[in-house]
Structures are given as structure tokens and as C-alpha cells.
Tab-separated table of C-alpha atoms and ligand atoms in Angstrom:
chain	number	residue	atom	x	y	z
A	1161	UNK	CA	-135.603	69.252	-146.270
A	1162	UNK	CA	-133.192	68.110	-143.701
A	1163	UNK	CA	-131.997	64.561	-143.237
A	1164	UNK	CA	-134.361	64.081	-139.929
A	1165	UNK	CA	-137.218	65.652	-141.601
A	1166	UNK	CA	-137.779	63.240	-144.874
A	1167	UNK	CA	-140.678	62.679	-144.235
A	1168	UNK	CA	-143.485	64.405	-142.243
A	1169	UNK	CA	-146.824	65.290	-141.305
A	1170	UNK	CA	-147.185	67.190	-144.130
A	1171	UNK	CA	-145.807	64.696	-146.976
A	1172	UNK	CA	-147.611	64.009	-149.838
A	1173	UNK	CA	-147.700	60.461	-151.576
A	1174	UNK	CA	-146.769	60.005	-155.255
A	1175	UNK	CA	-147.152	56.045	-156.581
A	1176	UNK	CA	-146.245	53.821	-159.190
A	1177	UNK	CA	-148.540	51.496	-160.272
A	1178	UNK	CA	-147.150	48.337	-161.905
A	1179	UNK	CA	-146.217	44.841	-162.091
A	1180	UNK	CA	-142.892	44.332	-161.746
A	1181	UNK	CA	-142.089	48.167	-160.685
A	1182	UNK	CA	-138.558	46.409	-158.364
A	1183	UNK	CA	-136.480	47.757	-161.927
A	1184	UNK	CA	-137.828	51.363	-162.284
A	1185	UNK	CA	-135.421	54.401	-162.070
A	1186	UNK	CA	-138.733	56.515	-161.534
A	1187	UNK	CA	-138.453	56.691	-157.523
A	1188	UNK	CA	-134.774	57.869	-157.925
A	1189	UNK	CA	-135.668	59.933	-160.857
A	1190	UNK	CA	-138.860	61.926	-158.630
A	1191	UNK	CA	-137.365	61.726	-155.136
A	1192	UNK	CA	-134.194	63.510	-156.895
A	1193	UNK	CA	-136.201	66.150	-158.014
A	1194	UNK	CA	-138.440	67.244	-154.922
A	1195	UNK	CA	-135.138	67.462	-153.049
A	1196	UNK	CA	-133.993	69.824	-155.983
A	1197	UNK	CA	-137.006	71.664	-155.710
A	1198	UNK	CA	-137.603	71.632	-151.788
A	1199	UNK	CA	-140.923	69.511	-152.246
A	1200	UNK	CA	-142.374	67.767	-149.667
A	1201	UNK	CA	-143.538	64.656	-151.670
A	1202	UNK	CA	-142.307	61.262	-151.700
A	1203	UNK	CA	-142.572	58.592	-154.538
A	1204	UNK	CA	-143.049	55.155	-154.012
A	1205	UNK	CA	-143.745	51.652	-156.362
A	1206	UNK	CA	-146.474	49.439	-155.899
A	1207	UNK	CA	-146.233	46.032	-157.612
A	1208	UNK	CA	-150.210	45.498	-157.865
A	1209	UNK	CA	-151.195	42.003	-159.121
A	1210	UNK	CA	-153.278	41.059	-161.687
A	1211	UNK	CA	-157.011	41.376	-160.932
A	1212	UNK	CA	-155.942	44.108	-157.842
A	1213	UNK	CA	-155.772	47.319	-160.009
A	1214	UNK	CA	-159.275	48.585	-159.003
A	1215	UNK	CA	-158.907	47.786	-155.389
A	1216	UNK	CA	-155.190	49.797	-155.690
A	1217	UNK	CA	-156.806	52.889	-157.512
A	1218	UNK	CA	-159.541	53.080	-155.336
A	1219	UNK	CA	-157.384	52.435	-152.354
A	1220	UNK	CA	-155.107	55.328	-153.458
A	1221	UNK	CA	-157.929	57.714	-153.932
A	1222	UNK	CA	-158.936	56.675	-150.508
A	1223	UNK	CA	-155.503	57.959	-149.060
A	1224	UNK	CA	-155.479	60.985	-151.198
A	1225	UNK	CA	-152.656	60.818	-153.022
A	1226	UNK	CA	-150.773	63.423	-155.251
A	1227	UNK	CA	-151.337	61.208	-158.392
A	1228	UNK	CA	-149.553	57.991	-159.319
A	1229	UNK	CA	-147.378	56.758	-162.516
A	1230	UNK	CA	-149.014	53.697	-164.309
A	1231	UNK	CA	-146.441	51.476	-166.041
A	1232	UNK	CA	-146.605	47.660	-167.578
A	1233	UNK	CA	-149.113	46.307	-167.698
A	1234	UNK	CA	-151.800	48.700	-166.488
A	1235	UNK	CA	-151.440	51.650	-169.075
A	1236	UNK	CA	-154.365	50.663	-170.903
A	1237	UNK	CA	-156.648	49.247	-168.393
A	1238	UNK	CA	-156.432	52.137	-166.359
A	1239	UNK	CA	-158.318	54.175	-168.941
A	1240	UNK	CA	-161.522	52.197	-167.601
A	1241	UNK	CA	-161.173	53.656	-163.556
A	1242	UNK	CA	-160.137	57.173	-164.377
A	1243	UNK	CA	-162.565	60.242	-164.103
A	1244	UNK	CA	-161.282	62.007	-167.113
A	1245	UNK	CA	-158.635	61.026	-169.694
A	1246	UNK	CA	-156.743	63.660	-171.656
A	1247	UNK	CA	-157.755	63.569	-175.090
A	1248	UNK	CA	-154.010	62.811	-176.239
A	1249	UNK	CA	-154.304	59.687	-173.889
A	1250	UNK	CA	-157.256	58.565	-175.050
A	1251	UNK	CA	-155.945	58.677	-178.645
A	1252	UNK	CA	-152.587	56.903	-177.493
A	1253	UNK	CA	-154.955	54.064	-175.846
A	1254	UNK	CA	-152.767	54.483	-172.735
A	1255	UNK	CA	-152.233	56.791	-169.345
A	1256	UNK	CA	-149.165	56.338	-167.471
A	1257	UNK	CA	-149.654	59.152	-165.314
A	1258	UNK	CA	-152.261	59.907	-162.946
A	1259	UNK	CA	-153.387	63.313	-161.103
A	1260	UNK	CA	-155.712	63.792	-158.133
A	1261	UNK	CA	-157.431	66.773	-157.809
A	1262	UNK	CA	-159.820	66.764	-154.723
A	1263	UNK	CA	-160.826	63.235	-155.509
A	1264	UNK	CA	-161.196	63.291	-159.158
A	1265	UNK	CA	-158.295	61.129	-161.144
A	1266	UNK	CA	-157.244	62.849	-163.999
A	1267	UNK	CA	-154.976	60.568	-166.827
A	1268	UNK	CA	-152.495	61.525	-169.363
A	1269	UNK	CA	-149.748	60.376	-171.432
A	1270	UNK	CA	-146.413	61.809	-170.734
A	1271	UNK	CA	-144.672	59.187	-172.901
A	1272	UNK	CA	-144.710	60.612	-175.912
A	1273	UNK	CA	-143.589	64.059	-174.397
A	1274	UNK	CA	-140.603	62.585	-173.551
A	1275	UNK	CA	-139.768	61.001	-176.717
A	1276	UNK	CA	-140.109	64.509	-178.036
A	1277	UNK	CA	-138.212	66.609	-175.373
A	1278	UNK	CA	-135.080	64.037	-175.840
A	1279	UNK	CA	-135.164	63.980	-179.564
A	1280	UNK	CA	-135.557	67.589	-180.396
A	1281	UNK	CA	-133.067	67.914	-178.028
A	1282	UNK	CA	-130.480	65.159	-178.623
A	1283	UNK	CA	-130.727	65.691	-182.491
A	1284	UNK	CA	-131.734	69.706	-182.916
A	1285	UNK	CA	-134.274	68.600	-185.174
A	1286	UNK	CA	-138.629	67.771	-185.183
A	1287	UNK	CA	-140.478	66.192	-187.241
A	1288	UNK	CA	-142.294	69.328	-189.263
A	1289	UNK	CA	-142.416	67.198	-193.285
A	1290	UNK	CA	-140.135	64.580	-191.883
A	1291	UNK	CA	-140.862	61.157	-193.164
A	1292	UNK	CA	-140.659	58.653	-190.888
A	1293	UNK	CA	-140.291	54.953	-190.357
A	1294	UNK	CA	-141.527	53.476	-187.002
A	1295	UNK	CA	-140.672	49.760	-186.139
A	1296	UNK	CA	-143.199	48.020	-184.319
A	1297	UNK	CA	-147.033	48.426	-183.328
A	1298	UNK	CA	-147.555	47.979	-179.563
A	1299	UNK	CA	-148.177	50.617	-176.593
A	1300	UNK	CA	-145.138	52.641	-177.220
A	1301	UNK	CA	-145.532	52.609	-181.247
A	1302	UNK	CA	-149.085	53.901	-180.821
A	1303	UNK	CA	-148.493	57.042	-178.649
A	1304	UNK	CA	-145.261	57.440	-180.807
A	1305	UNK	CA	-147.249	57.482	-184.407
A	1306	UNK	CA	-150.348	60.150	-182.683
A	1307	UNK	CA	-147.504	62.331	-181.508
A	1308	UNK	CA	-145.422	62.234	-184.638
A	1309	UNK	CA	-148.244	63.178	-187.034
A	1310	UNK	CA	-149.439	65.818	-184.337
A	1311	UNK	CA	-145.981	67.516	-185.100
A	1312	UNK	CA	-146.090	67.456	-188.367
A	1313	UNK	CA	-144.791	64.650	-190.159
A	1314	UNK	CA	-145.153	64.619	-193.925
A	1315	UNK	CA	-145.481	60.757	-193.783
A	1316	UNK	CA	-145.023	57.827	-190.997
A	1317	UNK	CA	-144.559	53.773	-192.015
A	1318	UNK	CA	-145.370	51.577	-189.860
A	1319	UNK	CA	-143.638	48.104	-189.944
A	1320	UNK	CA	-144.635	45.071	-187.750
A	1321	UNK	CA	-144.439	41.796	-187.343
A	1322	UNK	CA	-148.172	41.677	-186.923
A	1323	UNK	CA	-149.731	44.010	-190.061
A	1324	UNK	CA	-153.420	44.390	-188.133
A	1325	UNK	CA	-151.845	45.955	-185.190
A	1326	UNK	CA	-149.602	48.548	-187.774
A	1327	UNK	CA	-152.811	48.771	-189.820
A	1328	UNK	CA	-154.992	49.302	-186.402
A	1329	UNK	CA	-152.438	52.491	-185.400
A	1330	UNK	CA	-153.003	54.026	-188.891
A	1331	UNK	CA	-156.362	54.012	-188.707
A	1332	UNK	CA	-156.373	55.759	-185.358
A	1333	UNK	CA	-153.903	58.311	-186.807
A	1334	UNK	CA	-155.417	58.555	-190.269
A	1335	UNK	CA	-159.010	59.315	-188.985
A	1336	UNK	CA	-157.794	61.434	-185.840
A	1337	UNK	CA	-154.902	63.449	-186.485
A	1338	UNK	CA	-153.562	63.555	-190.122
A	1339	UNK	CA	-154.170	60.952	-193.166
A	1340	UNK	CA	-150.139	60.185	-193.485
A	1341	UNK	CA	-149.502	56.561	-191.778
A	1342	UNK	CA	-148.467	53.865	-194.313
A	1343	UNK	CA	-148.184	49.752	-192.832
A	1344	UNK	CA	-145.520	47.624	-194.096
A	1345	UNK	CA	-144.878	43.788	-192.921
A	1346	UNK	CA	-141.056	42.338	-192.877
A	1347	UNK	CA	-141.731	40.052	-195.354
A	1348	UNK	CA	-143.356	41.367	-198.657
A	1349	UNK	CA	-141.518	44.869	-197.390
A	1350	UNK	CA	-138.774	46.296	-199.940
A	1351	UNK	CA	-136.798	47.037	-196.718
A	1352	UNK	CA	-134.173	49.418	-198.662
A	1353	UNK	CA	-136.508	51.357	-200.701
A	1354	UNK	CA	-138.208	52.340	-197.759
A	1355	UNK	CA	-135.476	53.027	-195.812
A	1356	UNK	CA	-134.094	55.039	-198.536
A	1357	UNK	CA	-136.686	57.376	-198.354
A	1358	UNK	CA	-136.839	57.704	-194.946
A	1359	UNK	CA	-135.138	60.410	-192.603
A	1360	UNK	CA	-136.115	59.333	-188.984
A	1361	UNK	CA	-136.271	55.759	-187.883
A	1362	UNK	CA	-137.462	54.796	-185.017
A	1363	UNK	CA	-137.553	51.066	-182.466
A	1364	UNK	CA	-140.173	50.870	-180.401
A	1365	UNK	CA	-140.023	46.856	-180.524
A	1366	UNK	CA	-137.909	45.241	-177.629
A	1367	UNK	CA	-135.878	43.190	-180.180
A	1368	UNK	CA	-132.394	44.003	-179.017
A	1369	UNK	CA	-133.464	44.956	-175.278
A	1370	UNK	CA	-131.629	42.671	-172.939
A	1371	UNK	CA	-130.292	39.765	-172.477
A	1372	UNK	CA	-131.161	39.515	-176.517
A	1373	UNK	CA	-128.826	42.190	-176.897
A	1374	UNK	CA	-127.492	40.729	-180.269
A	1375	UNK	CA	-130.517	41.072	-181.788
A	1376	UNK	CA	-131.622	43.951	-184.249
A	1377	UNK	CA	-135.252	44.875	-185.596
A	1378	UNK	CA	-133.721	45.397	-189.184
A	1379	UNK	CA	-131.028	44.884	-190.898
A	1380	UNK	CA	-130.245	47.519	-193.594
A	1381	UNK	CA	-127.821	49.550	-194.947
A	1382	UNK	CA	-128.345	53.448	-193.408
A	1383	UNK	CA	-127.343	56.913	-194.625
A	1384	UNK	CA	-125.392	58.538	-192.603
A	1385	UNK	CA	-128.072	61.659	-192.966
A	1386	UNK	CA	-130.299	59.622	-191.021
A	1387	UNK	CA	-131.529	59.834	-187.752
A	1388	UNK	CA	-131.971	56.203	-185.900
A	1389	UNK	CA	-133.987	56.118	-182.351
A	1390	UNK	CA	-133.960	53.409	-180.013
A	1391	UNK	CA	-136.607	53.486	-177.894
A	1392	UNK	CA	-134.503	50.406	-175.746
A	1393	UNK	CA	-131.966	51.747	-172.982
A	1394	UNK	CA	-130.656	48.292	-172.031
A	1395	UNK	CA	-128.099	48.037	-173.593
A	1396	UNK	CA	-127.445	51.387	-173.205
A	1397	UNK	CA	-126.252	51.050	-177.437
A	1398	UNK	CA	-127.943	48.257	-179.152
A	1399	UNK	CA	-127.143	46.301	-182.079
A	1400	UNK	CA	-129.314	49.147	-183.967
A	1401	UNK	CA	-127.649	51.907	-182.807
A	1402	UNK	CA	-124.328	50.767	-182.963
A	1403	UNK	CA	-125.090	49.995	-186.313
A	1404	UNK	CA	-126.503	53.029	-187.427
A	1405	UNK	CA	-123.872	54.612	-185.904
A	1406	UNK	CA	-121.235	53.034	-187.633
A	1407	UNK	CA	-123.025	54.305	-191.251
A	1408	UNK	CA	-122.149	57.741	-189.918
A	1409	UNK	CA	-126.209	58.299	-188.598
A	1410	UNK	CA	-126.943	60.037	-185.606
A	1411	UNK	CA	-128.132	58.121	-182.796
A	1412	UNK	CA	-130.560	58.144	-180.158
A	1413	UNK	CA	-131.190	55.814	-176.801
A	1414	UNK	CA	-134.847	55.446	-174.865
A	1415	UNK	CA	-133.291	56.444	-171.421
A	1416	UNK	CA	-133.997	60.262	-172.360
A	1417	UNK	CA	-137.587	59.592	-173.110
A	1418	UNK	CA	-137.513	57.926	-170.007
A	1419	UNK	CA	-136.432	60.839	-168.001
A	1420	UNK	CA	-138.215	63.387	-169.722
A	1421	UNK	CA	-141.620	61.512	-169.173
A	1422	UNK	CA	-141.165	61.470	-166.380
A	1423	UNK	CA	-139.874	65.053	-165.537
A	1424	UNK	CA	-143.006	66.040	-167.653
A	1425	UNK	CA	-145.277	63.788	-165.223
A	1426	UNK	CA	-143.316	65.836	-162.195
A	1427	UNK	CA	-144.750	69.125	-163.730
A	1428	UNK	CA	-148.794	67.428	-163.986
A	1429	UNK	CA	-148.306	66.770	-160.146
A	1430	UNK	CA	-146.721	69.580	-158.178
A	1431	UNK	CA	-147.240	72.472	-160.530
A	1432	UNK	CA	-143.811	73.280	-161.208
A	1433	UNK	CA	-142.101	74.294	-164.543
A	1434	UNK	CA	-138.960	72.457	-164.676
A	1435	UNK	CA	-136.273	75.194	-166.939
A	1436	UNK	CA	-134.620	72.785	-169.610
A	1437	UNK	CA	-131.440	73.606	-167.849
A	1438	UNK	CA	-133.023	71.667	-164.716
A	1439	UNK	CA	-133.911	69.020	-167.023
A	1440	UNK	CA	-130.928	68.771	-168.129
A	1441	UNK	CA	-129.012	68.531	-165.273
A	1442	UNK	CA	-131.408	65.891	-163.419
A	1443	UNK	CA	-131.234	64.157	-166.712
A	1444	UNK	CA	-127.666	63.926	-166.143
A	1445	UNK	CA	-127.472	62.643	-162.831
A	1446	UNK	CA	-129.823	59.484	-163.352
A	1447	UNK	CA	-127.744	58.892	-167.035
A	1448	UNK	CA	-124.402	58.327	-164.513
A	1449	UNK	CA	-126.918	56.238	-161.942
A	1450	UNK	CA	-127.731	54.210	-164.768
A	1451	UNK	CA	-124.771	53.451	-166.768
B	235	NAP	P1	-145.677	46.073	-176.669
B	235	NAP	O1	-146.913	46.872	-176.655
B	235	NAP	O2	-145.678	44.706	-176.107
B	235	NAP	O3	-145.154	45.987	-178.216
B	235	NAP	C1	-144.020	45.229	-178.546
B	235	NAP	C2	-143.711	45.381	-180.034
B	235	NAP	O4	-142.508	44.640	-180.308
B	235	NAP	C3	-144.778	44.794	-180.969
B	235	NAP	O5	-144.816	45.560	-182.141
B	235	NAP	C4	-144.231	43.390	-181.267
B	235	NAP	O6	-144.647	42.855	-182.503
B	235	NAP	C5	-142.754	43.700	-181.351
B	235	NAP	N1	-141.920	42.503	-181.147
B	235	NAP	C6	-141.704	41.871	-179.963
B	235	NAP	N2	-140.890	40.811	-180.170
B	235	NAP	C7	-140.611	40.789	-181.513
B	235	NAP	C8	-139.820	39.944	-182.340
B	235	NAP	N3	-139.150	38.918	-181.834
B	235	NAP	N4	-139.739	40.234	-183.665
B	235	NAP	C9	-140.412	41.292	-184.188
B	235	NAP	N5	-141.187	42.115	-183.455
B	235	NAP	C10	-141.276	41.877	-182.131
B	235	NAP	O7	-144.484	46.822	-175.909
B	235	NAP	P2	-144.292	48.397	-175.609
B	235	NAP	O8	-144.908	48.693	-174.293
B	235	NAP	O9	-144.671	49.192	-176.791
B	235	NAP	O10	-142.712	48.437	-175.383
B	235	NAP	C11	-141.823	48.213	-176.454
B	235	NAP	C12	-140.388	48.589	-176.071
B	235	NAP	O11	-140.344	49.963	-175.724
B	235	NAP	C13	-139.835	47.831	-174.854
B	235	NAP	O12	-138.503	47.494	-175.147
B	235	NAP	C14	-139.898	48.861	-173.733
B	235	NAP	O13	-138.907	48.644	-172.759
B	235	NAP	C15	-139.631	50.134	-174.518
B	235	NAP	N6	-140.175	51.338	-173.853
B	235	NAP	C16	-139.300	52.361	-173.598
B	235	NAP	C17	-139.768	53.525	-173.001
B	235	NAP	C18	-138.805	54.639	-172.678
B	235	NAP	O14	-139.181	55.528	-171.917
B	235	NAP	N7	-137.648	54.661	-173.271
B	235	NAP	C19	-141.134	53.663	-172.680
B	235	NAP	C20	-142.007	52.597	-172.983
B	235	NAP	C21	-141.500	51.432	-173.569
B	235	NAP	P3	-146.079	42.075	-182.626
B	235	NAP	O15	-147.119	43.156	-182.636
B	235	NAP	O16	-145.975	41.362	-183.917
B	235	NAP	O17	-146.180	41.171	-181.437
């Protein structure tokens, strides 16, 4: 499109649903990648407040919109106003991405598919008989862990501050996907043992997100065989990563999963097949925006 012609009769809406949505690299992220691919579709936030999310879905299935992302804190009570849920989602407890097809929302979870993309491609590896440590039980944990054992994984811990949460995930996993999640608790945990058997570790607690950037989930000593995933990406390194990293590990930020869930979410709306080297290269161009 030219520069006079951004928007047009023609111009179809993509949202964000959230609350706040003011810090979100998703409208540079989407808007970048219509004008790659000559779309005529414009993304937009919405901060909705609490007690307004029916009144916004409704309201944006009243103006026919393309579909809409869903972020903090609405991924799980979205579930409730949708038409039809993905059976992944449902299983993850949480959509954060919306289509509309004639009037009927459709949710999904592209989360998870982005943790994937930007770990099988940041590291080369998956997680086929991979055992696997995963710190923290919220949102992000949850679609993590259903994902993980969905690909494979010969066995996933789960530590947390809060065991019934960890203990709430396995069960989900354990009577859905594959009997392999384990729950552990900080306190009564042999941190190193586990650790020790343990290839992949993952954050997917904000301990060490900012301003509590010296802050670290655990505090162990790492192989340097060992893959360590943040998913934080402010700091862009965190006190786990840098760690890790100085054992010789190889480490991973969020701010791929970030991208990639959303690139994936691109490809639910407009239909398009984004080639990895696309991915790649918009990938690039919001890591330099960000850093
Ligand atoms: P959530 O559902 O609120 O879960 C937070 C988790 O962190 C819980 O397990 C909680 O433990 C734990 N936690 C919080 N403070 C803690 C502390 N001081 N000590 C020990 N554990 C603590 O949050 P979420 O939605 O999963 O998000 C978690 C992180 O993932 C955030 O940093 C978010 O920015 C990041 N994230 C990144 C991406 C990405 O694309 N890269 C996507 C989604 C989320 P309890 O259960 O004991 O409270």
C-alpha cells in the first residue's frame, strides 16, 4: 500500500484485547507484516476494563472484525464467550488469539507454537525423550507442559512455589496427553539431583522480569550440556540466563516466543503461510526495535 492509502474502504480490523495492552510489540509486530505481505489489515490494542470483556467481544463481532489477540488478563475468561475453542486451547485453559469467520469466534493458543518455533530453532533441538524441568505453574507453564508432552518428552517436572497449581498442570497433562509430569516444591526439592538429570530447563515464572532484574527462579549449578529457557525478555538476559550461560549452557530469551506467536496468530487470520525465512527476517526487525 502507498503512504496515502493506509487505510481504506476496504481495511480490515485486527484487535488486541487486554488490560494494559500501552507495552505490546504486537501492533508493530502485525502492522510490519501486512506491509510485507501487501495486506490490507490493520492491528490495533484495546485496553478493556475489568467487567467490559463481554461488551468488547460482542462489540467486535458487531463490527466484524478479522479476529483479535487476547493477552493479560483475559486469556482464560475468554474461553466462556467464544463459539468454538481449539482443543489444544481448551487443554492449555487459555486462547490468546481469536478468528472470525462470518460471525462465529473461533479461539486458539498460539503461545505455545511460538515457544516451539523459537526453540527448535534457536537450539536445533525438540523435545522427542527429552526430560525436562519447567519452573513455575501459571498460564504460560500450563500451555508450556501440554505442548511439551505433545512433542514427546520422556518426562517434565514441574516446580512451584504453590505445589496444587504444579500438581493441577500434571493432572491435566497426565490424564490428557501423556502420564510423564512429575511436581516438585522449592523447599523439600533436592534442587541438584533434579537438575542433574535434567536436559531442558525452562522459566515461565516472572522472577527476574523487570525492575527485579537481580532476581533468579533457582539457583544451581548447570551443565554446560544443558539447555536453559527464559520465557522473560525484559531484561533481554536475566540473572538465569546469564548464569546458565556462564556454565557453558545454551541459552534462550521469551522475545522469540513472542514473535513467533504471534507470526503463527498472523497465519490463523489472513491465510497466509509465512516461509521461515520470512519469519526470520520479521523476527529480526522487531529483535533491533526492541533492544
Ligand atoms: P502467571 O499465570 O501469573 O504465573 C506466574 C508464575 O510465577 C506462578 O507459577 C507463580 O508462582 C510464579 N511466581 C511469581 N512470583 C514468584 C516469586 N516471587 N517466587 C516464586 N514464584 C513466583 O503468569 P504467566 O501468564 O504464566 O506469565 C509468567 C511469565 O511469562 C511472565 O514473566 C510473562 O511476562 C512471561 N510470558 C512470556 C511470553 C512470551 O511470549 N515470551 C508469553 C506469556 C508470558 P505461584 O503459583 O506460587 O504464585
Amino acid at each position: 500500500m502507498g503512504k496515502n492509502d493506509l487505510v481504506n474502504g476496504k481495511t480490515k480490523l485486527i484487535g488486541l484485547v487486554g488490560n494494559p495492552v500501552e507495552h505490546s510489540i504486537s501492533p508493530q509486530l502485525h502492522n510490519t507484516l501486512s506491509m510485507e505481505f501487501s495486506k490490507n489489515l490493520i492491528y490495533v490494542p484495546f485496553r478493556v476494563e475489568e467487567g467490559f470483556l463481554r461488551d468488547a467481544v460482542n462489540g467486535l463481532r458487531a463490527i466484524n472484525v478479522l479476529g483479535f489477540n487476547v493477552t493479560i488478563p483475559y486469556k482464560t475468561e475468554i474461553i466462556g464467550l467464544l463459539d468454538e475453542v481449539s482443543e489444544e486451547a481448551l487443554l492449555m485453559g487459555a486462547v490468546n488469539t481469536v478468528k472470525n469467520i462470518d460471525g462465529k469466534l473461533i479461539g486458539y493458543n498460539t503461545d505455545a507454537d511460538g515457544f516451539l518455533n523459537s526453540f527448535i530453532e534457536e537450539t536445533g533441538e525438540g523435545f522427542k525423550d527429552k526430560n525436562v524441568l519447567i519452573i513455575g505453574a501459571g498460564g504460560t507453564a500450563r500451555a508450556l507442559a501440554v505442548k511439551i508432552a505433545m512433542e514427546g518428552a520422556s518426562n517434565i517436572g514441574i516446580i512451584n512455589r504453590t505445589i496444587e497449581k504444579a500438581q493441577n498442570i500434571a493432572d491435566i497433562v497426565n490424564e490428557n496427553v501423556k502420564n510423564v509430569v512429575n511436581t516438585y516444591n522449592f523447599k523439600n526439592l533436592e534442587l541438584t539431583n533434579l537438575i542433574n538429570k535434567t536436559d531442558i530447563i525452562i522459566n515461565t515464572t516472572s522472577v527476574g522480569m523487570y525492575p527485579n532484574i537481580e532476581s533468579t527462579p533457582i539457583q544451581v549449578d548447570f551443565r554446560k550440556d544443558q539447555i536453559v529457557y527464559d520465557v522473560i525478555y525484559n531484561p533481554y538476559e536475566t540473572k538465569l540466563l546469564s548464569e546458565a550461560k556462564k556454565s557453558g549452557c545454551k541459552t534462550v530469551n521469551g522475545l522469540g516466543m513472542l514473535i513467533y506467536q504471534g507470526i503463527k496468530a498472523y497465519e490463523v487470520w489472513s491465510g497466509v503461510d509465512i516461509r521461515n525465512d520470512l519469519a526470520a527476517k520479521v523476527k529480526n526487525i522487531c529483535i533491533e526495535e526492541f533492544k
